CSV table of C-alpha atoms and ligand atoms in Angstrom, one decimal:
chain,number,residue,atom,x,y,z
A,1,UNK,CA,-28.5,24.1,19.2
A,2,UNK,CA,-30.2,21.0,19.9
A,3,UNK,CA,-27.9,18.0,20.2
A,4,UNK,CA,-29.1,14.9,17.9
A,5,UNK,CA,-31.2,12.5,19.9
A,6,UNK,CA,-29.4,9.5,21.3
A,7,UNK,CA,-30.4,6.2,19.6
A,8,UNK,CA,-32.3,3.5,21.3
A,9,UNK,CA,-29.5,1.0,20.2
A,10,UNK,CA,-26.0,1.5,19.7
A,11,UNK,CA,-25.7,-1.8,17.8
A,12,UNK,CA,-27.8,-1.2,14.7
A,13,UNK,CA,-24.9,0.6,12.4
A,14,UNK,CA,-23.8,1.0,9.8
A,15,UNK,CA,-26.7,2.1,7.5
A,16,UNK,CA,-26.8,0.9,3.8
A,17,UNK,CA,-24.3,3.4,2.8
A,18,UNK,CA,-21.9,2.1,5.4
A,19,UNK,CA,-22.1,5.2,7.4
A,20,UNK,CA,-22.0,5.4,11.2
A,21,UNK,CA,-23.5,8.8,11.7
A,22,UNK,CA,-20.8,11.1,9.7
A,23,UNK,CA,-18.1,8.3,9.5
A,24,UNK,CA,-17.1,5.5,7.4
A,25,UNK,CA,-18.6,5.2,4.0
A,26,UNK,CA,-16.7,3.8,0.7
A,27,UNK,CA,-14.4,6.3,-0.7
A,28,UNK,CA,-12.9,4.0,-3.5
A,29,UNK,CA,-11.9,4.3,-7.0
A,30,UNK,CA,-14.7,3.6,-9.5
A,31,UNK,CA,-13.2,0.3,-10.6
A,32,UNK,CA,-13.3,-1.1,-7.0
A,33,UNK,CA,-17.0,-0.2,-6.6
A,34,UNK,CA,-18.4,-3.3,-8.2
A,35,UNK,CA,-16.1,-5.5,-6.0
A,36,UNK,CA,-17.1,-3.7,-2.9
A,37,UNK,CA,-20.7,-4.3,-3.8
A,38,UNK,CA,-20.1,-7.8,-4.4
A,39,UNK,CA,-18.3,-8.3,-1.2
A,40,UNK,CA,-21.1,-6.8,0.7
A,41,UNK,CA,-23.7,-9.0,-1.0
A,42,UNK,CA,-21.8,-12.2,-0.4
A,43,UNK,CA,-21.3,-11.0,3.3
A,44,UNK,CA,-24.9,-10.5,3.9
A,45,UNK,CA,-25.8,-14.0,2.4
A,46,UNK,CA,-22.9,-15.7,4.3
A,47,UNK,CA,-23.8,-14.3,7.7
A,48,UNK,CA,-27.2,-15.9,7.7
A,49,UNK,CA,-25.9,-19.2,5.9
A,50,UNK,CA,-26.0,-22.1,8.5
A,51,UNK,CA,-23.2,-23.9,6.5
A,52,UNK,CA,-20.9,-20.9,6.7
A,53,UNK,CA,-21.5,-20.4,10.3
A,54,UNK,CA,-20.9,-24.0,11.1
A,55,UNK,CA,-17.6,-24.2,9.1
A,56,UNK,CA,-16.4,-21.0,11.0
A,57,UNK,CA,-17.4,-22.4,14.4
A,58,UNK,CA,-15.7,-25.8,13.8
A,59,UNK,CA,-12.4,-23.9,12.8
A,60,UNK,CA,-12.9,-21.4,15.6
A,61,UNK,CA,-13.1,-24.4,18.1
A,62,UNK,CA,-10.5,-27.0,16.7
A,63,UNK,CA,-7.9,-24.8,14.8
A,64,UNK,CA,-7.9,-21.5,16.7
A,65,UNK,CA,-8.7,-22.9,20.2
A,66,UNK,CA,-12.1,-21.0,21.1
A,67,UNK,CA,-13.8,-20.2,23.2
A,68,UNK,CA,-10.9,-18.2,24.9
A,69,UNK,CA,-11.1,-18.2,28.7
A,70,UNK,CA,-12.3,-15.5,30.8
A,71,UNK,CA,-9.7,-15.5,33.7
A,72,UNK,CA,-9.9,-13.9,37.2
A,73,UNK,CA,-6.5,-12.1,37.4
A,74,UNK,CA,-6.1,-12.7,41.1
A,75,UNK,CA,-2.4,-11.7,41.3
A,76,UNK,CA,-3.2,-8.3,39.6
A,77,UNK,CA,-6.4,-7.9,41.8
A,78,UNK,CA,-4.5,-8.5,45.0
A,79,UNK,CA,-1.7,-6.1,43.9
A,80,UNK,CA,-4.2,-3.3,43.2
A,81,UNK,CA,-6.1,-4.1,46.4
A,82,UNK,CA,-2.7,-3.4,48.2
A,83,UNK,CA,-2.2,-0.3,46.3
A,84,UNK,CA,-5.7,0.8,47.2
A,85,UNK,CA,-5.2,0.2,50.8
A,86,UNK,CA,-1.9,1.9,50.9
A,87,UNK,CA,-3.7,4.9,49.7
A,88,UNK,CA,-6.4,4.6,52.4
A,89,UNK,CA,-8.9,3.9,49.9
A,90,UNK,CA,-9.8,0.3,50.9
A,91,UNK,CA,-11.2,-0.6,47.5
A,92,UNK,CA,-10.0,-2.4,44.3
A,93,UNK,CA,-12.2,-4.1,42.0
A,94,UNK,CA,-11.9,-7.7,40.6
A,95,UNK,CA,-9.9,-7.7,37.5
A,96,UNK,CA,-10.8,-10.4,34.7
A,97,UNK,CA,-8.7,-10.9,31.5
A,98,UNK,CA,-10.3,-12.1,28.3
A,99,UNK,CA,-7.5,-14.3,27.1
A,100,UNK,CA,-7.3,-13.8,23.4
A,101,UNK,CA,-3.5,-14.3,23.9
A,102,UNK,CA,-4.3,-18.1,24.1
A,103,UNK,CA,-5.5,-18.3,20.4
A,104,UNK,CA,-3.6,-20.1,17.7
A,105,UNK,CA,-1.1,-17.5,16.4
A,106,UNK,CA,-1.3,-15.7,19.8
A,107,UNK,CA,-3.9,-12.8,19.3
A,108,UNK,CA,-7.3,-12.1,18.4
A,109,UNK,CA,-6.3,-11.6,14.7
A,110,UNK,CA,-7.1,-15.2,13.8
A,111,UNK,CA,-10.7,-14.7,14.5
A,112,UNK,CA,-11.0,-12.2,11.5
A,113,UNK,CA,-8.6,-14.1,9.2
A,114,UNK,CA,-10.7,-17.3,9.6
A,115,UNK,CA,-13.8,-15.6,8.8
A,116,UNK,CA,-12.6,-13.7,5.9
A,117,UNK,CA,-10.7,-16.8,4.3
A,118,UNK,CA,-14.1,-18.6,4.3
A,119,UNK,CA,-15.6,-15.8,2.6
A,120,UNK,CA,-12.8,-15.7,0.0
A,121,UNK,CA,-13.5,-19.3,-0.5
A,122,UNK,CA,-17.2,-18.9,-1.0
A,123,UNK,CA,-16.7,-16.1,-3.5
A,124,UNK,CA,-14.3,-18.4,-5.6
A,125,UNK,CA,-11.2,-16.4,-5.2
A,126,UNK,CA,-8.0,-17.7,-6.2
A,127,UNK,CA,-5.3,-15.4,-4.5
A,128,UNK,CA,-5.2,-13.6,-1.1
A,129,UNK,CA,-3.6,-10.2,-0.5
A,130,UNK,CA,-3.2,-8.4,2.9
A,131,UNK,CA,-1.4,-5.4,4.5
A,132,UNK,CA,0.8,-5.5,7.6
A,133,UNK,CA,2.6,-3.2,10.1
A,134,UNK,CA,4.5,-5.0,12.6
A,135,UNK,CA,3.7,-8.2,10.8
A,136,UNK,CA,0.9,-9.8,13.2
A,137,UNK,CA,-1.8,-9.5,10.6
A,138,UNK,CA,0.7,-10.6,7.8
A,139,UNK,CA,1.5,-13.8,9.8
A,140,UNK,CA,-2.3,-14.5,10.5
A,141,UNK,CA,-3.1,-14.0,6.8
A,142,UNK,CA,-0.1,-16.2,5.7
A,143,UNK,CA,-1.5,-19.0,8.3
A,144,UNK,CA,-5.0,-19.3,7.0
A,145,UNK,CA,-3.7,-18.9,3.4
A,146,UNK,CA,-1.5,-21.8,4.1
A,147,UNK,CA,-4.3,-23.8,5.8
A,148,UNK,CA,-6.5,-23.3,2.8
A,149,UNK,CA,-3.9,-23.6,0.1
A,150,UNK,CA,-4.1,-20.0,-1.3
A,151,UNK,CA,-1.1,-18.1,-2.6
A,152,UNK,CA,-0.8,-14.9,-0.5
A,153,UNK,CA,0.8,-11.6,-1.2
A,154,UNK,CA,1.8,-9.4,2.1
A,155,UNK,CA,2.5,-5.7,1.5
A,156,UNK,CA,4.6,-4.5,4.2
A,157,UNK,CA,6.3,-0.9,4.4
A,158,UNK,CA,10.2,-1.3,3.8
A,159,UNK,CA,10.9,0.2,7.1
A,160,UNK,CA,8.6,-2.3,8.8
A,161,UNK,CA,10.4,-5.1,6.8
A,162,UNK,CA,13.8,-4.1,8.2
A,163,UNK,CA,12.6,-3.9,11.7
A,164,UNK,CA,10.4,-6.8,12.1
A,165,UNK,CA,12.6,-9.6,10.4
A,166,UNK,CA,11.2,-12.5,12.6
A,167,UNK,CA,7.7,-12.0,11.2
A,168,UNK,CA,8.9,-11.5,7.8
A,169,UNK,CA,10.6,-15.0,7.9
A,170,UNK,CA,7.5,-16.4,9.6
A,171,UNK,CA,5.4,-15.3,6.6
A,172,UNK,CA,7.8,-16.8,4.2
A,173,UNK,CA,7.9,-20.0,6.0
A,174,UNK,CA,4.2,-20.2,5.8
A,175,UNK,CA,4.4,-19.8,1.9
A,176,UNK,CA,3.5,-16.2,1.7
A,177,UNK,CA,5.5,-13.5,-0.6
A,178,UNK,CA,6.3,-10.4,1.3
A,179,UNK,CA,6.4,-7.4,-0.9
A,180,UNK,CA,8.4,-4.3,0.7
A,181,UNK,CA,6.5,-1.0,0.0
A,182,UNK,CA,9.0,2.1,-0.5
A,183,UNK,CA,6.4,4.7,-1.0
A,184,UNK,CA,5.9,7.2,1.8
A,185,UNK,CA,7.8,6.4,5.0
A,186,UNK,CA,7.5,2.7,4.2
A,187,UNK,CA,5.0,2.0,7.0
A,188,UNK,CA,1.6,0.5,7.4
A,189,UNK,CA,-0.4,3.4,5.8
A,190,UNK,CA,1.7,3.0,2.8
A,191,UNK,CA,1.3,-1.0,2.7
A,192,UNK,CA,-2.3,-0.5,3.0
A,193,UNK,CA,-2.3,2.0,-0.2
A,194,UNK,CA,-0.3,-0.5,-2.1
A,195,UNK,CA,-2.6,-3.4,-1.2
A,196,UNK,CA,-5.7,-1.5,-2.5
A,197,UNK,CA,-3.7,-0.7,-5.7
A,198,UNK,CA,-3.2,-4.4,-6.3
A,199,UNK,CA,-6.8,-5.1,-5.6
A,200,UNK,CA,-7.9,-2.6,-8.2
A,201,UNK,CA,-5.5,-4.3,-10.9
A,202,UNK,CA,-6.6,-7.9,-10.0
A,203,UNK,CA,-10.2,-7.4,-9.3
A,204,UNK,CA,-11.3,-10.7,-10.7
A,205,UNK,CA,-9.3,-13.3,-8.7
A,206,UNK,CA,-8.0,-11.4,-5.8
A,207,UNK,CA,-9.4,-11.2,-2.2
A,208,UNK,CA,-8.2,-8.4,0.0
A,209,UNK,CA,-8.0,-9.4,3.6
A,210,UNK,CA,-7.9,-6.4,5.7
A,211,UNK,CA,-6.5,-6.8,9.3
A,212,UNK,CA,-8.7,-4.3,11.2
A,213,UNK,CA,-12.1,-2.7,11.5
A,214,UNK,CA,-11.1,0.1,9.2
A,215,UNK,CA,-11.2,0.6,5.3
A,216,UNK,CA,-14.3,1.0,2.9
A,217,UNK,CA,-17.6,-0.5,3.8
A,218,UNK,CA,-18.4,-3.3,4.4
A,219,UNK,CA,-15.0,-4.0,6.0
A,220,UNK,CA,-15.5,-2.3,9.1
A,221,UNK,CA,-18.8,-4.0,9.7
A,222,UNK,CA,-17.6,-7.6,8.7
A,223,UNK,CA,-14.4,-7.4,10.7
A,224,UNK,CA,-16.3,-6.2,13.7
A,225,UNK,CA,-18.8,-9.2,13.3
A,226,UNK,CA,-16.2,-11.8,13.3
A,227,UNK,CA,-14.3,-10.2,16.2
A,228,UNK,CA,-17.7,-9.9,18.1
A,229,UNK,CA,-17.1,-13.4,19.2
A,230,UNK,CA,-14.8,-11.8,21.8
A,231,UNK,CA,-17.5,-9.7,23.6
A,232,UNK,CA,-20.4,-12.4,23.1
A,233,UNK,CA,-18.2,-15.1,25.0
A,234,UNK,CA,-17.1,-12.6,27.6
A,235,UNK,CA,-20.6,-11.3,28.3
A,236,UNK,CA,-21.8,-15.1,28.8
A,237,UNK,CA,-18.7,-16.0,30.6
A,238,UNK,CA,-19.1,-13.1,33.2
A,239,UNK,CA,-22.8,-14.1,33.7
A,240,UNK,CA,-21.8,-17.5,34.4
A,241,UNK,CA,-18.9,-16.8,36.7
A,242,UNK,CA,-20.1,-13.7,38.6
A,243,UNK,CA,-23.9,-13.7,38.0
A,244,UNK,CA,-23.7,-10.2,36.5
A,245,UNK,CA,-22.4,-7.9,34.0
A,246,UNK,CA,-19.1,-6.0,34.5
A,247,UNK,CA,-18.9,-2.4,35.7
A,248,UNK,CA,-16.2,-1.5,33.4
A,249,UNK,CA,-14.6,-3.1,30.1
A,250,UNK,CA,-11.2,-2.0,28.6
A,251,UNK,CA,-9.4,-2.7,25.4
A,252,UNK,CA,-6.7,-1.1,23.4
A,253,UNK,CA,-7.4,0.4,20.2
A,254,UNK,CA,-5.0,0.3,17.1
A,255,UNK,CA,-7.4,0.1,14.0
A,256,UNK,CA,-9.9,-1.0,16.7
A,257,UNK,CA,-10.6,-4.5,15.8
A,258,UNK,CA,-10.2,-6.1,19.2
A,259,UNK,CA,-11.8,-3.3,21.1
A,260,UNK,CA,-15.0,-3.2,18.8
A,261,UNK,CA,-15.1,-7.1,19.1
A,262,UNK,CA,-15.3,-6.7,22.9
A,263,UNK,CA,-17.3,-3.5,23.0
A,264,UNK,CA,-20.3,-4.3,20.6
A,265,UNK,CA,-22.1,-7.0,22.5
A,266,UNK,CA,-22.0,-4.7,25.6
A,267,UNK,CA,-23.1,-1.3,23.8
A,268,UNK,CA,-26.6,-1.3,24.8
A,269,UNK,CA,-25.8,-2.5,28.5
A,270,UNK,CA,-26.0,1.1,29.8
A,271,UNK,CA,-24.4,0.3,33.2
A,272,UNK,CA,-21.3,-1.0,31.6
A,273,UNK,CA,-18.8,1.7,31.2
A,274,UNK,CA,-16.7,1.2,28.1
A,275,UNK,CA,-13.2,2.6,27.6
A,276,UNK,CA,-10.9,2.3,24.6
A,277,UNK,CA,-7.1,3.0,25.0
A,278,UNK,CA,-5.1,4.9,22.4
A,279,UNK,CA,-1.4,4.8,22.1
A,280,UNK,CA,-0.3,8.0,23.9
A,281,UNK,CA,3.3,7.4,23.0
A,282,UNK,CA,5.5,10.0,24.3
A,283,UNK,CA,2.8,12.4,25.0
A,284,UNK,CA,0.0,14.3,23.1
A,285,UNK,CA,1.9,17.7,23.2
A,286,UNK,CA,4.1,16.8,20.0
A,287,UNK,CA,3.7,14.1,17.3
A,288,UNK,CA,5.1,11.2,18.8
A,289,UNK,CA,1.9,9.2,19.7
A,290,UNK,CA,-0.9,7.5,17.8
A,291,UNK,CA,-3.9,9.1,19.6
A,292,UNK,CA,-6.1,9.8,16.7
A,293,UNK,CA,-9.4,10.3,18.6
A,294,UNK,CA,-7.8,12.5,21.3
A,295,UNK,CA,-5.5,14.6,19.1
A,296,UNK,CA,-6.6,14.1,15.5
A,297,UNK,CA,-9.3,15.3,13.2
A,298,UNK,CA,-11.8,13.7,10.9
A,299,UNK,CA,-10.7,13.1,7.3
A,300,UNK,CA,-10.6,10.4,4.6
A,301,UNK,CA,-8.1,7.6,4.5
A,302,UNK,CA,-8.2,4.1,3.2
A,303,UNK,CA,-11.6,4.5,1.7
A,304,UNK,CA,-13.5,5.8,4.9
A,305,UNK,CA,-14.0,9.0,6.9
A,306,UNK,CA,-12.8,8.8,10.4
A,307,UNK,CA,-10.4,10.4,12.9
A,308,UNK,CA,-7.1,10.7,11.5
A,309,UNK,CA,-3.6,12.1,12.7
A,310,UNK,CA,-3.1,15.2,10.3
A,311,UNK,CA,-0.8,18.2,10.3
A,312,UNK,CA,-2.4,21.6,9.7
A,313,UNK,CA,-2.2,20.9,5.9
A,314,UNK,CA,-4.2,17.8,6.2
A,315,UNK,CA,-1.1,15.7,5.5
A,316,UNK,CA,-1.6,12.2,7.4
A,317,UNK,CA,1.3,11.8,10.0
A,318,UNK,CA,3.0,8.6,10.8
A,319,UNK,CA,2.6,8.6,14.6
A,320,UNK,CA,4.6,6.7,17.1
A,321,UNK,CA,4.0,4.0,19.7
A,322,UNK,CA,6.1,1.6,21.6
A,323,UNK,CA,3.8,-1.0,20.4
A,324,UNK,CA,3.7,-1.6,16.5
A,325,UNK,CA,0.1,-2.7,16.6
A,326,UNK,CA,-1.1,0.5,17.8
A,327,UNK,CA,0.9,2.4,15.2
A,328,UNK,CA,-2.0,3.2,12.7
A,329,UNK,CA,-2.6,7.0,12.0
A,330,UNK,CA,-6.3,6.4,11.8
A,331,UNK,CA,-9.2,4.3,13.7
A,332,UNK,CA,-12.0,2.2,12.5
A,333,UNK,CA,-15.1,4.6,11.7
A,334,UNK,CA,-17.4,2.9,14.2
A,335,UNK,CA,-15.0,4.1,17.1
A,336,UNK,CA,-15.2,7.8,15.7
A,337,UNK,CA,-18.9,7.5,15.9
A,338,UNK,CA,-18.9,6.0,19.5
A,339,UNK,CA,-16.5,8.8,20.6
A,340,UNK,CA,-18.7,11.6,19.2
A,341,UNK,CA,-21.9,9.9,20.6
A,342,UNK,CA,-20.3,9.8,24.1
A,343,UNK,CA,-21.1,6.0,24.5
A,344,UNK,CA,-17.3,5.1,24.7
A,345,UNK,CA,-14.5,6.9,26.4
A,346,UNK,CA,-11.3,7.0,24.6
A,347,UNK,CA,-8.2,7.6,26.8
A,348,UNK,CA,-4.4,7.8,26.0
A,349,UNK,CA,-1.8,5.7,27.6
A,350,UNK,CA,1.9,6.6,27.4
A,351,UNK,CA,4.7,4.2,26.3
A,352,UNK,CA,6.4,4.3,29.9
A,353,UNK,CA,2.9,3.3,31.4
A,354,UNK,CA,2.4,0.5,29.0
A,355,UNK,CA,5.8,-0.7,29.8
A,356,UNK,CA,5.3,-0.6,33.3
A,357,UNK,CA,2.0,-2.6,33.1
A,358,UNK,CA,3.8,-5.2,30.9
A,359,UNK,CA,6.5,-5.9,33.6
A,360,UNK,CA,3.8,-5.9,36.5
A,361,UNK,CA,1.7,-8.4,34.7
A,362,UNK,CA,4.5,-10.6,34.0
A,363,UNK,CA,5.6,-10.5,37.4
A,364,UNK,CA,2.2,-10.9,39.3
A,365,UNK,CA,0.1,-13.1,36.9
A,366,UNK,CA,2.9,-15.1,35.2
A,367,UNK,CA,1.6,-13.8,31.8
A,368,UNK,CA,3.6,-12.0,29.3
A,369,UNK,CA,1.0,-9.6,27.6
A,370,UNK,CA,1.6,-8.0,24.1
A,371,UNK,CA,2.6,-4.4,24.6
A,372,UNK,CA,-0.8,-3.4,22.9
A,373,UNK,CA,-2.7,-5.2,25.5
A,374,UNK,CA,-0.3,-3.7,28.3
A,375,UNK,CA,-1.8,-0.3,27.4
A,376,UNK,CA,-5.4,-1.5,28.4
A,377,UNK,CA,-4.0,-3.1,31.5
A,378,UNK,CA,-2.1,0.2,32.3
A,379,UNK,CA,-5.5,2.0,32.4
A,380,UNK,CA,-7.0,-0.8,34.8
A,381,UNK,CA,-4.0,-0.1,37.0
A,382,UNK,CA,-5.1,3.6,37.2
A,383,UNK,CA,-8.7,3.2,37.9
A,384,UNK,CA,-9.1,-0.2,39.7
A,385,UNK,CA,-7.7,1.0,43.2
A,386,UNK,CA,-10.4,3.9,43.3
A,387,UNK,CA,-13.1,1.4,42.6
A,388,UNK,CA,-15.0,-0.7,45.1
A,389,UNK,CA,-14.3,-4.4,46.0
A,390,UNK,CA,-17.5,-5.7,44.6
A,391,UNK,CA,-17.0,-4.1,41.2
A,392,UNK,CA,-15.8,-6.0,38.0
A,393,UNK,CA,-13.4,-4.9,35.4
A,394,UNK,CA,-12.7,-6.9,32.2
A,395,UNK,CA,-9.5,-6.1,30.2
A,396,UNK,CA,-8.9,-7.6,26.8
A,397,UNK,CA,-5.8,-9.4,26.7
A,398,UNK,CA,-5.5,-9.0,22.9
A,399,UNK,CA,-2.3,-11.0,22.5
A,400,UNK,CA,0.7,-12.6,24.1
A,401,UNK,CA,3.9,-10.7,24.5
A,402,UNK,CA,6.7,-13.0,23.2
A,403,UNK,CA,6.9,-10.8,20.2
A,404,UNK,CA,7.7,-7.9,22.2
A,405,UNK,CA,10.6,-9.1,24.4
A,406,UNK,CA,13.3,-7.4,22.3
A,407,UNK,CA,11.5,-4.0,22.4
A,408,UNK,CA,11.1,-4.3,26.0
A,409,UNK,CA,14.8,-5.2,26.7
A,410,UNK,CA,15.7,-2.2,24.3
A,411,UNK,CA,13.5,0.0,26.5
A,412,UNK,CA,14.9,-1.2,29.7
A,413,UNK,CA,18.6,-0.8,28.2
A,414,UNK,CA,19.3,-4.4,28.6
A,415,UNK,CA,20.8,-6.8,25.9
A,416,UNK,CA,19.3,-10.3,25.2
B,501,PLP,C1,-2.8,-6.0,16.0
B,501,PLP,C2,-3.1,-5.9,17.4
B,501,PLP,C3,-3.6,-4.9,18.0
B,501,PLP,C4,-4.1,-3.6,17.3
B,501,PLP,O1,-5.2,-4.0,16.3
B,501,PLP,P1,-6.7,-3.6,16.6
B,501,PLP,O2,-7.3,-3.8,15.2
B,501,PLP,O3,-6.9,-2.3,17.3
B,501,PLP,O4,-7.3,-4.7,17.4
B,501,PLP,C5,-3.7,-5.2,19.4
B,501,PLP,N1,-3.4,-6.1,20.2
B,501,PLP,C6,-2.6,-7.0,19.5
B,501,PLP,C7,-2.1,-8.1,20.3
B,501,PLP,C8,-2.4,-6.9,18.2
B,501,PLP,O5,-1.6,-8.0,17.5
């Protein structure tokens, strides 16, 4: 059988139906269809409107703190060169961090929230709803809702509400209402279902602010476009600082928004190797991981077709990761397509490997990375010693790790 021809560009998707090859689409209730079409129409107008772009640019600069720095991680580079020498390899590429941890609210999530709140304003919506797992997207949504004076309801699984109390309190301080969801296992998947249900019943006045590059079309595309500022900046910064493109770029994949944001501007640079990191949890043999692309199957969830963690009967599994932000049983549809087309490699990293990279980065760089980002760093730790000294790796430091110190203490058997 002939393989389908490779596209000339990996940056043209999705098509008018919201498909990336066989992935994506908009599998939603009939009542939502007019809203989804309206959102798509408004987004198409907004993205070419100079006024919209100027307002987003202004907030990105003065409120969120962009552009984020591209930092030469000299301490980690030196450490990995020592490792390389000890193994008799004599190599070790230069490692750079794209510092999304320095953004307001401590991660890349603000990029998407600022874009979408401006879209909600443009559409004349009166109320914001959002879903959250660990609470990071809930906090970022509550932040922009506070800034723009919108009432905000955040759906959060009851199990997550119990284990993420500092973020629940932050959302309340910011004026949001947190609604615990008891359906299912009370986690992110259930919160997302409940948010979609709210949207169906309050179609006129409500804007649904989705937190990752997933959900029905046009969300995967518009979230990607708002997050692509990461890759656009990184590409210009590395050309400025090194005079050439990187050899490898790496990012952690939960739903996939920080990763597609870094990757998208590099997709047509054929010599740049692109690696997405999934949560390997306690290993891919059992069910305690979140590696939907390495151990899942295509199916439909939250309005789109994509790789999902499922059992033999097609039931969606909850998954597990040390890092709450990677704990989503699916992945954005564009990643599924990039996986199958072979343009991007997706590799699992175990809890223990991420924990080690977290500690190493903290010690040799004086930067406490988010556990999600530590997954990406852990992969760099594996491959950089085998690379040449004149090669360059960019790791997306998607967020800061202050939120994770309790989890880490727990894993290390320490009390704070
Ligand atoms: C939420 C989060 C992620 C995972 O979400 P994506 O949509 O895959 O980017 C990764 N890193 C941090 C710091 C996060 O807060």
